[in-house]
Amino acid sequence: MSRIAVVGAGYVGLTTAACLADLGNEVCVVEIDQEKVRALRRGRLHFFEPGLREMIERNARAGRLRFTNAYADAIPGAEFAFLAVGTPEGTNGEADLSNVQQAACSIAQNLGGPLVVVNKSTVPIGTGDVVSDTVRRFNTHFPVEVVSNPEFLREGSALQDFMKPDRVVIGAHNREAAERVAKLYEPLQSPVLIYNLYTAEMVKYASNAFLAARISFINEIARICERVDADAKRVAEGMGLDRRIGPHFLDAGIGYGGSCFPKDVKALAAIAEQYEYHPELLHAVMDINRDQRTLVVDKLRECLGSLRGQVVGMLGLAFKPNTDDMREAPSIEIGQALLKRGAVVRAYDPAAVEKARAIMPEVDYRRNAQAVARGADAIVVVTEWNEFKQLDLHRLKRLMRRPVMVDGRNLYDPEEMRRLGFVYRGIGRN
Ligand code: NAD
């Protein structure tokens, strides 16, 4: 059993805290937002992540997990402090490290003994040294080691990803500190890779950039497929069975979004530019992704002509299924483009309506897919929630004023859709 502080009660912080508590550790989460802490103490979570609320509740009840706004409650007595604060996009695409700096400073001011600071936030290469320097500047009494331990969890399957990781990456200048962190992960029986600090920090950016590149790659292939009458979905299937390629992240569609890929690819490009290297491929990945978002709007215009006064329904709002996260969700850009062109926009999402309403109050939010379809001139599939895969499409079509369906996630079979009488457009398949 170890005593652990987790700084930041977001997706990464709460998942880390709940899982480490579940493994038998004593965990205290320190979060600056008072409202979040109040809610957590009452067993409420400010976002949706399958199974997380229940795991938090179980461990809080067992006395292994607690929440506070005060570093003085969390840091003295802790052997490890996990940093899981946000690192949003800065003004020029670089990662904004002010939360990390602030947290490092607060930790240093509240030290009660030696500590290992474990950085889970995604940060530019060398940030471990910045954290070390900051802590040393505000504390001269106790030895503090900084270890990088990037997080690879996916929202929607965060608990599973934490408990059964493909690998755990740890980086440090001090091998002994790295091994102490590795010991926390021993119960998971997953491969643990110990590298130097900079390599560990780089593994995270390189992994996200590679996955984003696969998405932009297949989206570029999809654009070519449409021109040569090939089917991008089948092309991806045919490629994915090649073991050198593999099937993941080869879904042509609206492109990547969310709180990580967009900002991390941008931040990696900014790091490269800082070192006077122009990362050509990363820029192409970002350009393709940007254009992919508006492709569905172009397709709608192709089918409907002018969008002015047309009722367009969006199925799905969250940046991906099984989450209510709206950060950098393609639905925002699509919704705004539709509104700008004078369309009447309706939407439904199984989890993200509340968050979407705060961002796009002009949209008419409905209770289900049928209510979106009733009297609509077109539907655009934005997020590939499972429930959209099971829709009674025959009924849906009968509810619509005009049977136009732009399937931004290639959920449906083009031939079947035409047989049902839809004017159907997928991505990369005619
Ligand atoms: P988040 O915005 O959901 O949560 C961050 C939390 O930290 C917020 O609640 C915020 O109030 C709190 N915070 C900010 N400054 C603080 C401070 N000084 N002291 C205490 N609390 C503070 O962010 P997230 O999605 O959990 O991401 C955290 C980090 O992990 C980011 O660097 C992100 O890139 C990385 N990451 C995220 C994911 C993901 O899927 N969300 C996956 C892997 C890595």
XYZ file of C-alpha atoms and ligand atoms in Angstrom:
474
model
C 0.000 0.000 0.000
C 1.315 3.461 -0.894
C 0.043 6.911 0.017
C -0.684 8.810 -3.157
C -1.843 12.310 -4.043
C -3.422 12.886 -7.448
C -3.500 16.490 -8.671
C -6.448 17.300 -10.945
C -9.872 15.638 -10.896
C -10.404 15.331 -14.653
C -10.656 12.248 -16.862
C -7.058 11.203 -16.247
C -6.823 12.248 -12.593
C -10.027 10.558 -11.470
C -9.340 7.384 -13.447
C -5.821 7.200 -12.023
C -7.050 7.916 -8.500
C -9.924 5.418 -8.603
C -7.793 2.655 -10.113
C -4.836 3.174 -7.767
C -7.267 3.134 -4.816
C -8.863 -0.017 -6.202
C -5.407 -1.610 -6.219
C -5.281 -1.009 -2.448
C -3.488 2.333 -2.194
C -4.588 5.287 -0.081
C -5.372 8.095 -2.506
C -6.237 11.758 -2.027
C -7.263 13.858 -5.041
C -6.523 17.573 -4.891
C -8.493 19.755 -7.301
C -8.686 23.549 -7.506
C -12.308 23.668 -8.623
C -14.424 23.725 -5.453
C -17.622 22.771 -7.246
C -16.036 19.575 -8.608
C -14.798 18.554 -5.162
C -18.189 19.247 -3.594
C -19.879 17.094 -6.234
C -17.332 14.277 -5.906
C -17.794 14.173 -2.154
C -21.513 13.708 -2.801
C -20.745 10.852 -5.189
C -21.382 12.915 -8.325
C -19.121 13.139 -11.355
C -18.983 16.150 -13.704
C -18.511 13.970 -16.790
C -19.602 10.572 -18.017
C -17.161 7.685 -18.099
C -18.494 4.102 -17.957
C -17.978 2.500 -14.520
C -15.957 5.358 -13.040
C -18.597 6.756 -10.686
C -19.205 3.310 -9.225
C -15.480 2.664 -8.745
C -15.050 6.038 -7.036
C -18.002 5.357 -4.757
C -16.728 1.890 -3.791
C -13.255 3.125 -2.909
C -14.453 6.268 -1.148
C -16.733 4.106 1.003
C -13.800 1.810 1.807
C -11.836 4.863 3.001
C -9.146 4.559 0.331
C -10.171 7.572 -1.765
C -10.917 11.142 -0.755
C -11.154 14.583 -2.353
C -9.919 17.981 -1.286
C -9.296 21.530 -2.502
C -6.309 21.930 -0.185
C -2.810 20.793 -1.124
C -2.076 20.852 2.611
C -4.528 17.932 2.980
C -3.080 15.900 0.152
C 0.685 16.425 -0.083
C 2.206 16.041 3.408
C 2.499 12.313 4.058
C 2.160 11.339 0.378
C 4.960 9.268 -1.164
C 3.848 9.991 -4.734
C 2.037 12.947 -6.319
C 0.540 12.238 -9.740
C 0.109 15.341 -11.901
C -3.013 15.058 -14.054
C -3.836 18.687 -14.758
C -4.892 19.953 -18.162
C -2.282 21.061 -20.716
C -4.465 22.937 -23.211
C -3.388 24.507 -26.465
C -1.463 27.754 -26.050
C -1.720 30.775 -28.328
C 0.710 29.444 -30.965
C -0.225 25.762 -30.865
C 2.292 24.942 -28.119
C 1.124 23.242 -24.902
C 0.147 25.717 -22.187
C 2.022 24.604 -19.068
C 0.591 27.095 -16.597
C -1.495 24.456 -14.759
C 1.543 22.182 -14.473
C 3.693 25.038 -13.168
C 1.031 26.098 -10.710
C 0.592 22.532 -9.438
C 4.364 22.027 -9.094
C 4.600 25.224 -7.100
C 1.685 24.252 -4.803
C 3.206 20.807 -4.226
C 6.568 22.347 -3.306
C 4.959 24.755 -0.845
C 3.161 21.924 0.954
C 5.853 19.256 1.169
C 6.105 17.359 4.443
C 8.801 14.893 3.354
C 10.511 13.339 0.337
C 8.245 12.909 -2.681
C 8.164 11.415 -6.163
C 6.215 13.651 -8.565
C 4.762 11.509 -11.356
C 3.729 13.461 -14.419
C 0.726 11.999 -16.240
C -0.224 15.166 -18.081
C 0.853 15.243 -21.729
C 3.710 17.723 -21.785
C 6.457 18.934 -24.137
C 9.789 17.166 -24.022
C 11.842 18.468 -21.116
C 8.882 19.479 -18.942
C 10.054 16.998 -16.284
C 13.098 19.239 -15.812
C 10.896 22.333 -15.624
C 8.804 20.676 -12.888
C 12.001 19.688 -11.008
C 13.341 23.239 -11.196
C 10.033 24.732 -10.048
C 9.771 22.378 -7.080
C 13.392 23.081 -6.090
C 12.825 26.815 -6.299
C 10.015 26.689 -3.724
C 11.378 23.931 -1.490
C 14.855 23.390 -0.153
C 14.067 20.933 2.653
C 13.050 17.642 1.073
C 14.368 15.619 -1.873
C 11.918 15.470 -4.776
C 12.292 13.280 -7.873
C 10.264 13.852 -11.041
C 9.169 10.884 -13.128
C 7.309 10.959 -16.441
C 4.512 8.415 -16.774
C 2.393 9.405 -19.780
C -1.198 8.234 -19.877
C -2.625 6.347 -22.858
C -6.210 5.767 -21.687
C -9.088 6.391 -24.058
C -12.215 8.149 -22.865
C -15.083 5.672 -22.974
C -12.869 2.757 -21.880
C -10.651 4.549 -19.381
C -10.883 2.014 -16.536
C -10.154 -0.944 -18.765
C -7.259 0.930 -20.386
C -5.767 1.827 -17.014
C -6.162 -1.641 -15.520
C -5.066 -3.546 -18.632
C -2.620 -1.242 -20.402
C -0.708 -2.425 -23.483
C 2.343 -0.998 -21.742
C 3.281 1.358 -18.951
C 5.892 3.934 -19.949
C 8.055 5.480 -17.250
C 10.909 7.931 -17.691
C 13.288 9.526 -15.195
C 16.815 10.704 -14.660
C 16.801 8.706 -11.417
C 16.389 4.952 -12.022
C 15.398 4.208 -8.427
C 12.500 6.695 -8.547
C 11.345 5.151 -11.854
C 11.409 1.691 -10.310
C 9.361 2.834 -7.336
C 6.688 4.074 -9.743
C 6.946 0.804 -11.706
C 6.175 -1.078 -8.489
C 2.782 0.677 -8.224
C 1.851 -0.939 -11.548
C 3.102 -4.436 -10.640
C -0.390 -5.809 -9.868
C -1.450 -5.050 -13.469
C 1.100 -7.534 -14.872
C 1.621 -5.426 -17.972
C 4.909 -4.641 -19.710
C 6.646 -1.727 -17.993
C 9.175 0.227 -20.063
C 11.667 2.398 -18.229
C 13.361 5.039 -20.391
C 15.098 8.314 -19.877
C 12.819 11.275 -19.115
C 12.788 12.792 -22.609
C 12.138 9.505 -24.383
C 9.153 8.730 -22.152
C 7.686 12.193 -22.763
C 8.196 11.727 -26.505
C 6.507 8.293 -26.611
C 3.185 9.962 -25.754
C 3.338 12.626 -28.479
C 4.657 10.178 -31.068
C 1.854 7.692 -30.276
C -0.930 10.275 -30.583
C 0.597 11.787 -33.721
C 0.841 8.342 -35.308
C -2.785 7.477 -34.559
C -3.910 10.857 -35.897
C -1.783 10.238 -38.997
C -3.543 6.904 -39.608
C -6.900 8.693 -39.503
C -5.772 11.407 -41.903
C -4.164 8.780 -44.120
C -7.386 6.807 -44.535
C -9.329 10.043 -45.019
C -7.011 10.986 -47.857
C -7.434 7.493 -49.330
C -11.220 7.970 -48.956
C -11.093 11.170 -51.007
C -9.313 9.238 -53.756
C -11.745 6.302 -53.414
C -14.698 8.586 -54.111
C -13.067 9.711 -57.347
C -12.213 6.233 -58.603
C -15.383 4.467 -57.400
C -13.643 2.347 -54.777
C -15.099 1.675 -51.314
C -12.870 3.124 -48.551
C -14.430 0.921 -45.881
C -13.545 -2.232 -47.813
C -10.125 -0.806 -48.680
C -9.446 -0.319 -44.939
C -10.650 -3.860 -44.242
C -8.375 -5.222 -46.945
C -5.430 -3.241 -45.589
C -6.152 -3.937 -41.923
C -5.885 -7.710 -42.202
C -2.259 -7.277 -43.174
C -0.516 -7.827 -39.847
C 2.040 -5.166 -40.653
C -0.805 -2.635 -40.859
C -3.512 -3.805 -38.433
C -7.171 -2.694 -38.438
C -7.239 0.130 -35.880
C -7.693 3.841 -36.596
C -8.446 3.206 -40.252
C -12.039 4.418 -40.266
C -12.647 7.069 -42.888
C -15.029 9.721 -41.578
C -15.295 13.192 -40.125
C -11.771 13.051 -38.726
C -10.327 13.097 -35.235
C -11.397 15.420 -32.428
C -11.367 15.384 -28.648
C -9.158 16.835 -25.995
C -5.966 15.061 -27.076
C -5.231 14.423 -30.761
C -5.819 17.962 -32.062
C -3.796 19.695 -29.366
C -1.082 17.041 -29.150
C -0.335 16.954 -32.896
C -0.229 20.744 -32.864
C 2.031 20.795 -29.798
C 4.442 18.268 -31.319
C 4.629 20.363 -34.481
C 5.300 23.440 -32.327
C 8.103 21.600 -30.494
C 9.683 20.621 -33.825
C 9.479 24.212 -35.106
C 11.100 25.435 -31.880
C 14.044 23.240 -32.765
C 13.974 24.596 -36.325
C 12.637 21.440 -37.914
C 9.603 21.749 -40.178
C 7.398 18.667 -39.569
C 5.867 18.285 -43.012
C 3.861 15.138 -42.278
C 2.324 16.522 -39.065
C 1.125 19.608 -40.947
C -0.446 17.442 -43.656
C -2.190 15.364 -40.949
C -3.710 18.533 -39.469
C -4.709 20.041 -42.838
C -6.479 16.879 -43.992
C -8.304 16.615 -40.672
C -9.494 20.228 -40.812
C -10.924 19.817 -44.314
C -12.570 16.508 -43.432
C -14.929 18.194 -40.979
C -16.588 20.386 -43.539
C -16.817 17.613 -46.133
C -20.191 16.492 -44.751
C -21.542 20.026 -45.119
C -20.427 20.024 -48.782
C -22.171 16.686 -49.259
C -25.376 18.057 -47.710
C -25.278 21.005 -50.096
C -24.751 18.627 -52.997
C -27.933 16.753 -52.017
C -30.117 19.659 -50.851
C -28.874 22.629 -52.846
C -29.007 25.699 -50.614
C -29.231 24.871 -46.911
C -31.262 27.985 -46.083
C -34.412 26.999 -44.204
C -33.670 23.278 -44.526
C -34.071 21.158 -41.403
C -30.873 19.193 -40.795
C -30.600 16.684 -37.950
C -27.292 15.671 -36.386
C -27.036 12.198 -34.898
C -24.304 12.352 -32.287
C -22.480 15.320 -30.777
C -19.713 13.937 -28.551
C -16.313 13.694 -30.234
C -16.610 9.916 -30.006
C -19.042 7.335 -28.570
C -19.313 6.446 -24.861
C -18.335 9.880 -23.633
C -20.013 13.250 -23.158
C -16.769 15.065 -23.965
C -17.372 17.925 -26.410
C -13.815 19.267 -26.461
C -12.815 19.794 -30.118
C -15.820 17.739 -31.211
C -16.332 17.917 -35.001
C -20.062 18.393 -34.291
C -19.341 21.973 -33.173
C -17.772 22.978 -36.469
C -20.410 21.111 -38.466
C -23.298 22.573 -36.435
C -21.921 26.085 -36.772
C -21.332 25.692 -40.521
C -24.948 24.534 -40.953
C -26.334 27.405 -38.868
C -24.196 29.902 -40.766
C -25.715 28.664 -44.019
C -29.215 29.228 -42.665
C -30.168 25.617 -41.848
C -32.481 24.785 -38.956
C -30.330 22.423 -36.902
C -31.555 19.680 -34.601
C -29.478 17.178 -32.717
C -29.509 14.170 -30.447
C -26.716 12.512 -28.503
C -27.113 9.809 -25.840
C -24.759 11.617 -23.415
C -23.482 14.991 -24.608
C -26.619 17.148 -25.046
C -26.108 19.126 -21.850
C -22.510 20.022 -22.706
C -23.400 20.726 -26.350
C -26.232 23.073 -25.336
C -23.753 25.289 -23.505
C -21.655 25.564 -26.679
C -24.401 25.716 -29.346
C -27.558 27.115 -27.736
C -29.123 27.767 -31.182
C -29.498 24.047 -31.872
C -32.832 22.334 -31.173
C -31.960 19.331 -28.974
C -34.218 16.290 -29.232
C -34.758 13.206 -27.077
C -33.937 10.515 -29.621
C -33.042 9.820 -33.241
C -36.697 9.548 -34.322
C -37.480 12.995 -32.947
C -34.531 14.354 -34.917
C -35.786 12.680 -38.107
C -39.421 13.820 -37.854
C -39.946 16.320 -40.689
C -36.202 16.700 -41.360
C -34.801 17.368 -44.830
C -31.560 15.573 -44.068
C -29.704 13.705 -41.368
C -25.977 13.705 -40.811
C -24.358 10.988 -38.685
C -21.649 12.659 -36.637
C -20.785 10.192 -33.833
C -20.773 6.408 -34.194
C -22.774 5.523 -31.062
C -23.871 1.861 -31.056
C -27.535 2.822 -30.815
C -27.313 4.494 -34.238
C -26.092 1.219 -35.744
C -29.356 -0.446 -34.647
C -31.817 2.160 -35.928
C -34.986 1.104 -37.735
C -33.971 2.925 -40.909
C -37.210 2.149 -42.698
C -39.147 3.951 -39.968
C -36.619 6.753 -39.827
C -37.027 7.413 -43.531
C -40.812 7.536 -43.259
C -40.497 10.204 -40.556
C -38.336 12.467 -42.720
C -39.582 15.127 -45.116
C -36.778 14.298 -47.557
C -34.773 11.082 -47.207
C -31.253 12.519 -47.352
C -28.646 10.816 -45.178
C -25.011 11.918 -45.005
C -23.239 9.237 -43.028
C -20.098 10.832 -41.624
C -19.056 7.585 -39.936
C -19.894 5.027 -42.635
C -22.299 3.188 -40.322
C -24.669 2.018 -43.038
C -24.383 0.027 -46.221
C -24.763 2.286 -49.288
C -26.655 -0.304 -51.339
C -29.062 -1.132 -48.514
C -29.679 2.594 -47.934
C -30.500 3.136 -51.594
C -32.765 0.112 -51.563
C -34.627 1.705 -48.633
C -35.035 4.835 -50.745
C -32.484 7.124 -49.112
C -30.360 9.636 -50.967
C -27.235 8.377 -49.221
C -23.665 9.706 -49.046
C -20.917 8.018 -47.029
C -17.248 8.977 -46.780
C -15.081 7.422 -49.469
C -17.806 5.169 -50.851
C -20.316 6.057 -53.542
P -9.318 17.735 -17.522
O -9.380 19.113 -18.030
O -10.488 16.832 -17.639
O -8.886 17.733 -15.996
C -7.860 18.531 -15.461
C -8.274 18.940 -14.049
O -7.174 19.574 -13.406
C -9.435 19.948 -14.019
O -10.456 19.460 -13.188
C -8.794 21.220 -13.453
O -9.691 21.998 -12.674
C -7.684 20.637 -12.599
N -6.578 21.570 -12.323
C -6.015 22.488 -13.175
N -5.015 23.124 -12.548
C -4.934 22.612 -11.290
C -4.082 22.855 -10.185
N -3.097 23.765 -10.242
N -4.276 22.137 -9.063
C -5.262 21.197 -8.986
N -6.100 20.925 -10.008
C -5.919 21.622 -11.144
O -8.049 17.076 -18.273
P -7.831 15.541 -18.683
O -8.615 15.234 -19.913
O -7.947 14.670 -17.496
O -6.293 15.613 -19.140
C -5.249 15.829 -18.203
C -3.921 15.607 -18.915
O -3.831 14.256 -19.370
C -3.733 16.465 -20.176
O -2.372 16.790 -20.286
C -4.139 15.536 -21.298
O -3.517 15.853 -22.505
C -3.643 14.199 -20.778
N -4.388 13.032 -21.278
C -5.747 13.076 -21.423
C -6.409 11.951 -21.880
C -7.910 11.986 -22.090
O -8.405 11.085 -22.768
N -8.635 12.939 -21.547
C -5.715 10.787 -22.196
C -4.334 10.769 -22.006
C -3.671 11.903 -21.542
